[in-house]
Each structure stands twice: as C-alpha cells, then as structure tokens.
Short mmCIF file of C-alpha atoms in Angstrom, two decimals:
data_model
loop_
_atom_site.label_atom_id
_atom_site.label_comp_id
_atom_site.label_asym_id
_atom_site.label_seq_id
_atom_site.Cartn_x
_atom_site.Cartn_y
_atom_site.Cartn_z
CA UNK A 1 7.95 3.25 -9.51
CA UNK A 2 11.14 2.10 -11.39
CA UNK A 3 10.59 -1.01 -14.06
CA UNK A 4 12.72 -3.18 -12.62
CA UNK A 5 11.44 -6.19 -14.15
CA UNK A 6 12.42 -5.42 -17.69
CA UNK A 7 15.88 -5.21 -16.93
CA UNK A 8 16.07 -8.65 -16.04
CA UNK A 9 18.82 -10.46 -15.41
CA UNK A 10 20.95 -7.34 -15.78
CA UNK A 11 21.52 -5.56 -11.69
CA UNK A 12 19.16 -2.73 -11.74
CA UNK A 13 20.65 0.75 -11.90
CA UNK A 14 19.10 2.13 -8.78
CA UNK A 15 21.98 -0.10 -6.83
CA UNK A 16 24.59 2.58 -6.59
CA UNK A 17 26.99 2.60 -3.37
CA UNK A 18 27.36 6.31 -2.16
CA UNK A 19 30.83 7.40 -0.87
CA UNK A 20 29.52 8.80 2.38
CA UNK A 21 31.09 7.03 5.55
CA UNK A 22 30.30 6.97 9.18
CA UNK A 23 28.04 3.91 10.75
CA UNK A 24 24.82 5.10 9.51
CA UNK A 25 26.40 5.30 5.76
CA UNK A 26 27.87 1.55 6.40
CA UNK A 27 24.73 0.33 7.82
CA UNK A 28 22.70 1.50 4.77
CA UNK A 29 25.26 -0.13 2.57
CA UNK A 30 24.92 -3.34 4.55
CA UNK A 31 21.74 -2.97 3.67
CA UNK A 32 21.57 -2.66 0.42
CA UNK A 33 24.57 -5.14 -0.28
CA UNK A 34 22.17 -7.52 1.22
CA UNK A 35 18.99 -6.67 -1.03
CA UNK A 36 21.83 -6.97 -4.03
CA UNK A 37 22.33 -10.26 -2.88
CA UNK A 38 18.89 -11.30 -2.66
CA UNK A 39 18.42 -9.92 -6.24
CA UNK A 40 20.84 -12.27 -7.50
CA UNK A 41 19.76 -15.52 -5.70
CA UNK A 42 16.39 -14.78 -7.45
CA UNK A 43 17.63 -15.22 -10.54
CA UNK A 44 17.37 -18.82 -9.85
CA UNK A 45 13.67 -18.47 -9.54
CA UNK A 46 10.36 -19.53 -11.77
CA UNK A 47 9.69 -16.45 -13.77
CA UNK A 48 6.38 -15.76 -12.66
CA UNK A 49 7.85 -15.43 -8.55
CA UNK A 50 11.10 -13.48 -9.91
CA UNK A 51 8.98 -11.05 -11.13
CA UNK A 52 6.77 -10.70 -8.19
CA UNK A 53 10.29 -10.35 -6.36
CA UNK A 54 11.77 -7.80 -8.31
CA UNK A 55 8.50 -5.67 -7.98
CA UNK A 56 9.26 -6.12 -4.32
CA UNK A 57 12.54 -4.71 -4.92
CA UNK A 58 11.69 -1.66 -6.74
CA UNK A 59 8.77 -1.01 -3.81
CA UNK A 60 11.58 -1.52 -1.54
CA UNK A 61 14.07 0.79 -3.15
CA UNK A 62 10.97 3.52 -3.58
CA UNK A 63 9.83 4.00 -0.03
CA UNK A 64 13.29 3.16 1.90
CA UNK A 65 13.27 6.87 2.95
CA UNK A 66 10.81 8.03 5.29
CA UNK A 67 7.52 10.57 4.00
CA UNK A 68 7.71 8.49 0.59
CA UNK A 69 3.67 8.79 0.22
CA UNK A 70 3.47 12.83 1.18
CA UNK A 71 1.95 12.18 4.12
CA UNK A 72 4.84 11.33 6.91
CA UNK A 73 5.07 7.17 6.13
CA UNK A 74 7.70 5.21 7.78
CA UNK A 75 10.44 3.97 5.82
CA UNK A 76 10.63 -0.02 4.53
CA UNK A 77 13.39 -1.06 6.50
CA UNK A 78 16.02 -3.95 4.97
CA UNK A 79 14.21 -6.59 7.89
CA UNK A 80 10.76 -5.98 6.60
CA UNK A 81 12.11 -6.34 2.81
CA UNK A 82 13.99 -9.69 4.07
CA UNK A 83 11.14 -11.10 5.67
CA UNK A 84 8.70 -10.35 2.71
CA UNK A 85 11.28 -11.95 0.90
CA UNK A 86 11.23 -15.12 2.35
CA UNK A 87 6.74 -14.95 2.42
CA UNK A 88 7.36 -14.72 -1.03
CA UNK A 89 9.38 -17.57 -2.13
CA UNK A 90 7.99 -19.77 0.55
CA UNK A 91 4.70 -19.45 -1.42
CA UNK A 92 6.53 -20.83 -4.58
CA UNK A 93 4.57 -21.04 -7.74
CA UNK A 94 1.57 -22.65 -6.19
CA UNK A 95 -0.72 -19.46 -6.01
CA UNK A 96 -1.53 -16.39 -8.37
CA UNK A 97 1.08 -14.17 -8.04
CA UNK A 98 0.32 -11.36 -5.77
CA UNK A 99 0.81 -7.87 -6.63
CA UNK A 100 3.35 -5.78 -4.59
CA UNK A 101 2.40 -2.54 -2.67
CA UNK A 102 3.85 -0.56 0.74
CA UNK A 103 1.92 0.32 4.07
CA UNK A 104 2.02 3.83 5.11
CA UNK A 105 3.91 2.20 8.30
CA UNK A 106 6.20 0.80 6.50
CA UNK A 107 5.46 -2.50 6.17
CA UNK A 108 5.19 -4.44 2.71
CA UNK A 109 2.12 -5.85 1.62
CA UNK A 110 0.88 -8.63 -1.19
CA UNK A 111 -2.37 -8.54 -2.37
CA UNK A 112 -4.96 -10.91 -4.58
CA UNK A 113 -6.94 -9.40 -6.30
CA UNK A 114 -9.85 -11.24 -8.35
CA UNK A 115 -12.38 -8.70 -8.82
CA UNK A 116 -14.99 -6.67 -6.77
CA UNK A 117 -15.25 -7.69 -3.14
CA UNK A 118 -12.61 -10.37 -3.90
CA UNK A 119 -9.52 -9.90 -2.58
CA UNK A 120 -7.09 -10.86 -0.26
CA UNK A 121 -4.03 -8.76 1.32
CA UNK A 122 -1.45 -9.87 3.74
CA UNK A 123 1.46 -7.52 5.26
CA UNK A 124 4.70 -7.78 6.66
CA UNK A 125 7.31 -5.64 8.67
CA UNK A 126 10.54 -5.93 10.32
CA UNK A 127 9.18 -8.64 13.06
CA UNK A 128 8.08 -10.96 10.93
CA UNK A 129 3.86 -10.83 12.09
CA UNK A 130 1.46 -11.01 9.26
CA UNK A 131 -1.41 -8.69 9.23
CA UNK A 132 -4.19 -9.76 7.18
CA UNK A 133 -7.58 -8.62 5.41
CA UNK A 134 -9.77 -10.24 3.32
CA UNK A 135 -12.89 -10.03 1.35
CA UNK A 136 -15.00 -12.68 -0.07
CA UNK A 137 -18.43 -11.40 -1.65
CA UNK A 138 -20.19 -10.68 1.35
CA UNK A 139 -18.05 -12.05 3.80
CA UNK A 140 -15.11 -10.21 5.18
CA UNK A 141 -11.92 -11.59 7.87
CA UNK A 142 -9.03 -9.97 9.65
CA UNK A 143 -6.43 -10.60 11.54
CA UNK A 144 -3.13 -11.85 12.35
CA UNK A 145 -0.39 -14.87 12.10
CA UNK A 146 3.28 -15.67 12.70
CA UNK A 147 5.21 -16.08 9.63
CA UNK A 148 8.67 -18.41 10.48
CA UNK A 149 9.27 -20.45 7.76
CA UNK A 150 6.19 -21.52 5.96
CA UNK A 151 3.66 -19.85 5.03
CA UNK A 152 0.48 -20.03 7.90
CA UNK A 153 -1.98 -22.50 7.10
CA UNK A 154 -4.21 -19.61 8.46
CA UNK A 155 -3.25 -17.69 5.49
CA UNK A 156 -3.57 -20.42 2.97
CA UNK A 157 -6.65 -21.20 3.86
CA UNK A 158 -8.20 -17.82 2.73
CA UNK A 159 -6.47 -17.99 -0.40
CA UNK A 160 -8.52 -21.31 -0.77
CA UNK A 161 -11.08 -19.34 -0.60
CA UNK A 162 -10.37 -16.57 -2.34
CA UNK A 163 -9.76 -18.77 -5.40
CA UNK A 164 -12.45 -21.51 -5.10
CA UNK A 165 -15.03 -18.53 -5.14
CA UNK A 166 -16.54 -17.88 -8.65
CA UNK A 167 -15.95 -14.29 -10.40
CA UNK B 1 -14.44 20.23 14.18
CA UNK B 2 -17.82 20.63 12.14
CA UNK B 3 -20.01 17.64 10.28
CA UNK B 4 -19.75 16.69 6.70
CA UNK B 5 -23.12 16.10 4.76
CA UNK B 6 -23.24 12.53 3.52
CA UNK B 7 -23.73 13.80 0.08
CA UNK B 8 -20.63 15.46 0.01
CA UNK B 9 -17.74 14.05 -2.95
CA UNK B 10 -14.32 13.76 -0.84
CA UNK B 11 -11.10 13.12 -2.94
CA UNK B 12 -7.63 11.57 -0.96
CA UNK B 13 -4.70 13.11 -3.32
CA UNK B 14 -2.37 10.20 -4.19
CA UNK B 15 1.27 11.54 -3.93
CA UNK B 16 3.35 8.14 -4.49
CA UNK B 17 2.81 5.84 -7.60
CA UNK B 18 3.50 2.96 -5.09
CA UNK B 19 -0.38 3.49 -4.31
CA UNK B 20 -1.53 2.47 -7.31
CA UNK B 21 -1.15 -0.87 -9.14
CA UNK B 22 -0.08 0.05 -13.04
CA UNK B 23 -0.12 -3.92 -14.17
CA UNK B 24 -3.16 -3.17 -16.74
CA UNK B 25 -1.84 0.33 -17.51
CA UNK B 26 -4.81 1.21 -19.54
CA UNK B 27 -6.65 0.51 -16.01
CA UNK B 28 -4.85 0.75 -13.35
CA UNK B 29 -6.33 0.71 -9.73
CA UNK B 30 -5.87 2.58 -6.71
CA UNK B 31 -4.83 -0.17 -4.09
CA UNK B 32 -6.15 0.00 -0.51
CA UNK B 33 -3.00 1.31 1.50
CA UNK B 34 -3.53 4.44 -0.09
CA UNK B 35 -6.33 4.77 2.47
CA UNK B 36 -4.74 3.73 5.31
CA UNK B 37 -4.59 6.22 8.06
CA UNK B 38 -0.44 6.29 9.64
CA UNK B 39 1.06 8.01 12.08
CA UNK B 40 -2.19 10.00 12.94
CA UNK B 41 -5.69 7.95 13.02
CA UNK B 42 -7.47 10.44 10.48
CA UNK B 43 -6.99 9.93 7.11
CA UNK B 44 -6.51 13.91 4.95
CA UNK B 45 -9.23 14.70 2.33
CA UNK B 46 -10.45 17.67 0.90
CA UNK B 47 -14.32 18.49 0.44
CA UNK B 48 -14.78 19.00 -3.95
CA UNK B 49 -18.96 18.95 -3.72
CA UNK B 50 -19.47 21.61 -6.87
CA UNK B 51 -15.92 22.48 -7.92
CA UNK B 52 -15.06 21.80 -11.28
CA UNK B 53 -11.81 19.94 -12.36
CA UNK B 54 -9.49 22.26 -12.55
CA UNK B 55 -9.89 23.73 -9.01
CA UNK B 56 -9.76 20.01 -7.25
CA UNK B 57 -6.34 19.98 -9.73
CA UNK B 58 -5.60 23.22 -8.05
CA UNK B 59 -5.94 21.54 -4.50
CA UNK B 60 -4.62 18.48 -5.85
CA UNK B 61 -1.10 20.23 -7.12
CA UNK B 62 -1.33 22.32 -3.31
CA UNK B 63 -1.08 19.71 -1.18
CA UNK B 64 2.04 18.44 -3.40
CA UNK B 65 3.84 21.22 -3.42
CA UNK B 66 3.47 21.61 0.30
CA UNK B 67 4.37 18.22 0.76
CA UNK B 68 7.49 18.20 -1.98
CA UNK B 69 5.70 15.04 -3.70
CA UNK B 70 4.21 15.24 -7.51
CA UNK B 71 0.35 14.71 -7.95
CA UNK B 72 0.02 11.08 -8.91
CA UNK B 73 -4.13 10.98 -9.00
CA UNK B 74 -6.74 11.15 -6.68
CA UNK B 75 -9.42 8.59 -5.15
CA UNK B 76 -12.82 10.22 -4.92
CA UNK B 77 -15.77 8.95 -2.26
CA UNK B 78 -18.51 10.27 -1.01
CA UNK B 79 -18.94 10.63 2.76
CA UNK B 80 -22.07 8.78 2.93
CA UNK B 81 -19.95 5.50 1.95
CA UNK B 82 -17.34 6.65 4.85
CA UNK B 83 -20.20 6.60 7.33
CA UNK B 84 -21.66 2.87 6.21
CA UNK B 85 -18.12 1.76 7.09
CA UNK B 86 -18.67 3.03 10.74
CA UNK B 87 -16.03 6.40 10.16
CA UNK B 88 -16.83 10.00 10.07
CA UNK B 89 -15.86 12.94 8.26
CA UNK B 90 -15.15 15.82 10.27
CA UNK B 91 -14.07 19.72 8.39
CA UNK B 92 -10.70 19.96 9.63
CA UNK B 93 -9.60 23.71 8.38
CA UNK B 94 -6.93 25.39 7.45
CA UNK B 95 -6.69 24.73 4.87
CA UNK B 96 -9.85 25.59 3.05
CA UNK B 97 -12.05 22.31 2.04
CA UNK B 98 -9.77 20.04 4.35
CA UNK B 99 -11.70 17.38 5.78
CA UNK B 100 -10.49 14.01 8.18
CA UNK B 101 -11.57 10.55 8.10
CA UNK B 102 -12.23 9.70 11.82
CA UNK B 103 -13.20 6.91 13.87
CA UNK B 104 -10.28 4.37 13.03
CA UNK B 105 -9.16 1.33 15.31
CA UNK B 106 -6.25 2.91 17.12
CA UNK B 107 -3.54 0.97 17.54
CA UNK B 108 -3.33 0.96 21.53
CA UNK B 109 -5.35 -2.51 22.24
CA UNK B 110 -3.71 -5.59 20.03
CA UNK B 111 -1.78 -3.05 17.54
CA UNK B 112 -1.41 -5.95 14.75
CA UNK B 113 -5.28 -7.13 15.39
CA UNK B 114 -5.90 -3.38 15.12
CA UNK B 115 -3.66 -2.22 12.28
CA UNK B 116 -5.52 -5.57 10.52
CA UNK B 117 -8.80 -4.15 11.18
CA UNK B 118 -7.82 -0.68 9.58
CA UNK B 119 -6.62 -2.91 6.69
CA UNK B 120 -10.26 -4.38 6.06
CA UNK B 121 -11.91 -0.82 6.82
CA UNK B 122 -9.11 0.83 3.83
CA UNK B 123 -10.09 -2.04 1.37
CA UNK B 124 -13.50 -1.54 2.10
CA UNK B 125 -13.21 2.15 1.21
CA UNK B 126 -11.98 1.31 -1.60
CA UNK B 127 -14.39 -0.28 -3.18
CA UNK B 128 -16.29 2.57 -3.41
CA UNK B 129 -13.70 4.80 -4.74
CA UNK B 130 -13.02 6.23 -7.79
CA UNK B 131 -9.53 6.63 -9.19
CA UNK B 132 -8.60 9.92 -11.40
CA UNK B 133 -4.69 9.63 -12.38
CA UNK B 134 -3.47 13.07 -12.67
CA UNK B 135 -2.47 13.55 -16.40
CA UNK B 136 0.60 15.68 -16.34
CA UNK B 137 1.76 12.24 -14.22
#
C-alpha cells in the first residue's frame, strides 16, 4: 500500500489522468476527478480523521481493479469509496480512529481494534448498507444498518461498548 | 473431497498488503478480510503439517506466481480451530496440499445479514491465526 499520508497536503502521485478516451476511459476519470476532489475538501479536516481518510484513499486507489488480493476480488468502485467517505467524516473526531482495510467483494471496511476478542468492524459498498461484526470478550454481534447521513445509533452503540470494556 | 485431521497446520497465502494492517510496523497484524471467503464460499489453503519453511515458501511463492501477485505473508491455523467455528476443511487437489474452508453462510438468504455473519466467522478465525510476513516483501 502507497504512504499516502506522509505526503500531506501535497496531491498524491498515484492521481495521474491517462490519455485513453472512449466512455469507459471518461467514466474512470470522472471517477477519479471526484476522489481528487474529496482529497482536497479533507484538507479541511482534524488531523487525526484526515489521516484515517487518506488511508481510505490509498485502499481505494490499491484495489480499484478487480483480482487485487490474488484470489478474483471485486473492484472498490468510486460509490463505495464515496459512501465510506461520508461514514467517515460523519463520525468526526468523537471515536478512536478506525483503521482502513478492503473486502474481498469490494466493499471498504473500518475496524476497532482494542486487543484480543475486542474489536469492532463495520463495511460499506456502493449502496450505502453497513455490514457489521463485533466482538466483545465473550460476547459476539452481527448484522446490518442503513447508513444515510448519520452514523446508526445501532452502530454507535457497539462502539460504546467496545470502548467502555476494560483491556 | 477427503477430511482434514484436526491436527493439521493450514496456512492462507496473503497476496495483497491491503490484508494486513502495518500501523505498528514492528507488529503488524493480519486483519480479518483476509479470511473472508468471495466469489466462491470456500476459502484456499494449503495443508504444511511437517514441511519445513522453505517448502511452505515454495507453495507460498506458487500460488503467486500463478496468480501474478507477490507473496505478502501467510496466516497459519490449525483445522481443529476451523472446526470450533462450525467450518470444515476438505483436501481439495490439484494442486498438491490444497485444502478449502467449507461450510460458510452463503449469501442466498439475507445476503448483507449473511455476508455479516461471514464477517464475525473471518474475525473469529483470526484470532487464532498466526501471521508470518514473507521477508523478501
């Protein structure tokens, strides 16, 4: 994985615009021009979330293509980048950051990650639904929310938990 | 198909860096989605009971090359902790030592409630794995 983050606030290098043409070519730009865009607007962010986005960036511009993993994984599509995005910044500074990783079907995924049997993971693709997993010691949950705008109190309240728990 | 003894070490060959968070570089740790089975519902393994490193490096660096991707690492579990999780190994061969993690949700019911349930099952695997980052990476 590129190392985005240490290039802040300069545009990473991995944003080059090919010369190929056709719809597909101008689609994939449109794409791209819109993840440049996003880039910048972070900019404007608390450090600790503009880092956590620009790791989602550089997950985003590693698995675009599909069979990124070796073993026939979807692509990340722009809509699932967008929409983990917006999970992102509508969590705002009030939790841990989460660490940044990439579903074999292509959606993104954050995850907390305390320790041992603590830990917390939610995922995201192009439609916006939030698949979650969770452990807490002994006690386990799954399952699934809408994201729109805020962040689901269903998913808040595990990361209650996660974080009231002792290490 | 044929069984897999419980005692038998399994190893998943990591072939993306994206599967494993570097933030403590002196530890880093294999994250969950690496063990998340997509498109098929049997997650790839290869059976390394007895072999000594550099013939699981010689798998490792096969599968790779057959799949145009540089060896990252490898998570290694035994099959007994596959089984407590309510999966299976089955030998799956050619090629030699190939193995599949069976027994997945498939995603034909509720697929997000499903693909949320393989979530818990992959970080529950990997708990019990152990990560070995390939050092030509």
């Amino acid at each position: 994985m590129t190392t985005m983050a240490q290039n802040l606030p300069e545009m990473p290098a991995t944003f080059s615009f090919s010369r190929a043409q056709g719809p597909d070519a101008q689609a994939v730009e449109a794409a791209f021009g819109e993840v440049r865009m996003a880039f910048l607007e972070s900019q404007s962010l608390g450090g600790a979330t503009r880092k956590s986005l620009a790791s989602l960036t550089d997950t985003f511009l590693d698995c675009h293509r599909p069979d990124w993993d070796g073993y026939d994984a979807l692509a990340v599509r722009p809509e699932s980048y967008e929409n983990a995005r917006r999970f992102l910044e509508s969590l705002g500074g009030l939790w841990p950051q989460p660490s940044v990783g990439v579903e074999p079907d292509g959606e993104l995924a954050f995850e907390w990650f305390r320790g041992p049997r603590l830990r917390f993971s939610v995922s995201i693709g192009p439609d916006a639904t939030l698949s979650y997993a969770g452990m807490f010691g002994t006690s386990t949950v799954h399952g699934t929310e809408t994201f729109l705008d805020e962040v689901p109190a269903g998913i808040l309240h595990h990361l209650h938990r996660l974080y009231r728990l002792p290490v | 198909m044929d069984g897999v003894d419980s005692a038998e070490l399994l190893a998943r060959f990591i072939l993306t860096r994206s599967h494993i968070n570097w933030e403590e570089p002196a530890e880093p740790r294999l994250r969950a989605e690496a063990f998340m089975p997509h498109p098929h519902i049997a997650l790839s393994v290869f059976r390394i009971l007895g072999l000594a490193e550099v013939e699981i490096l010689q798998i490792g660096e096969e599968v790779g090359r057959l799949r145009s991707k540089p060896l990252v690492g490898r998570g290694e579990l035994t099959a007994a902790h596959v089984r407590t999780l309510g999966l299976d190994v089955k030998a799956k061969e050619p090629p030699p030592r190939h193995a599949d993690i069976v027994g997945w949700p498939a995603l034909t019911g509720t697929p997000k409630e499903d693909k949320s349930r393989q979530k818990l099952i992959a970080m529950q695997l990997v708990e019990g794995v152990r990560l070995v980052v390939a050092t030509n990476d």
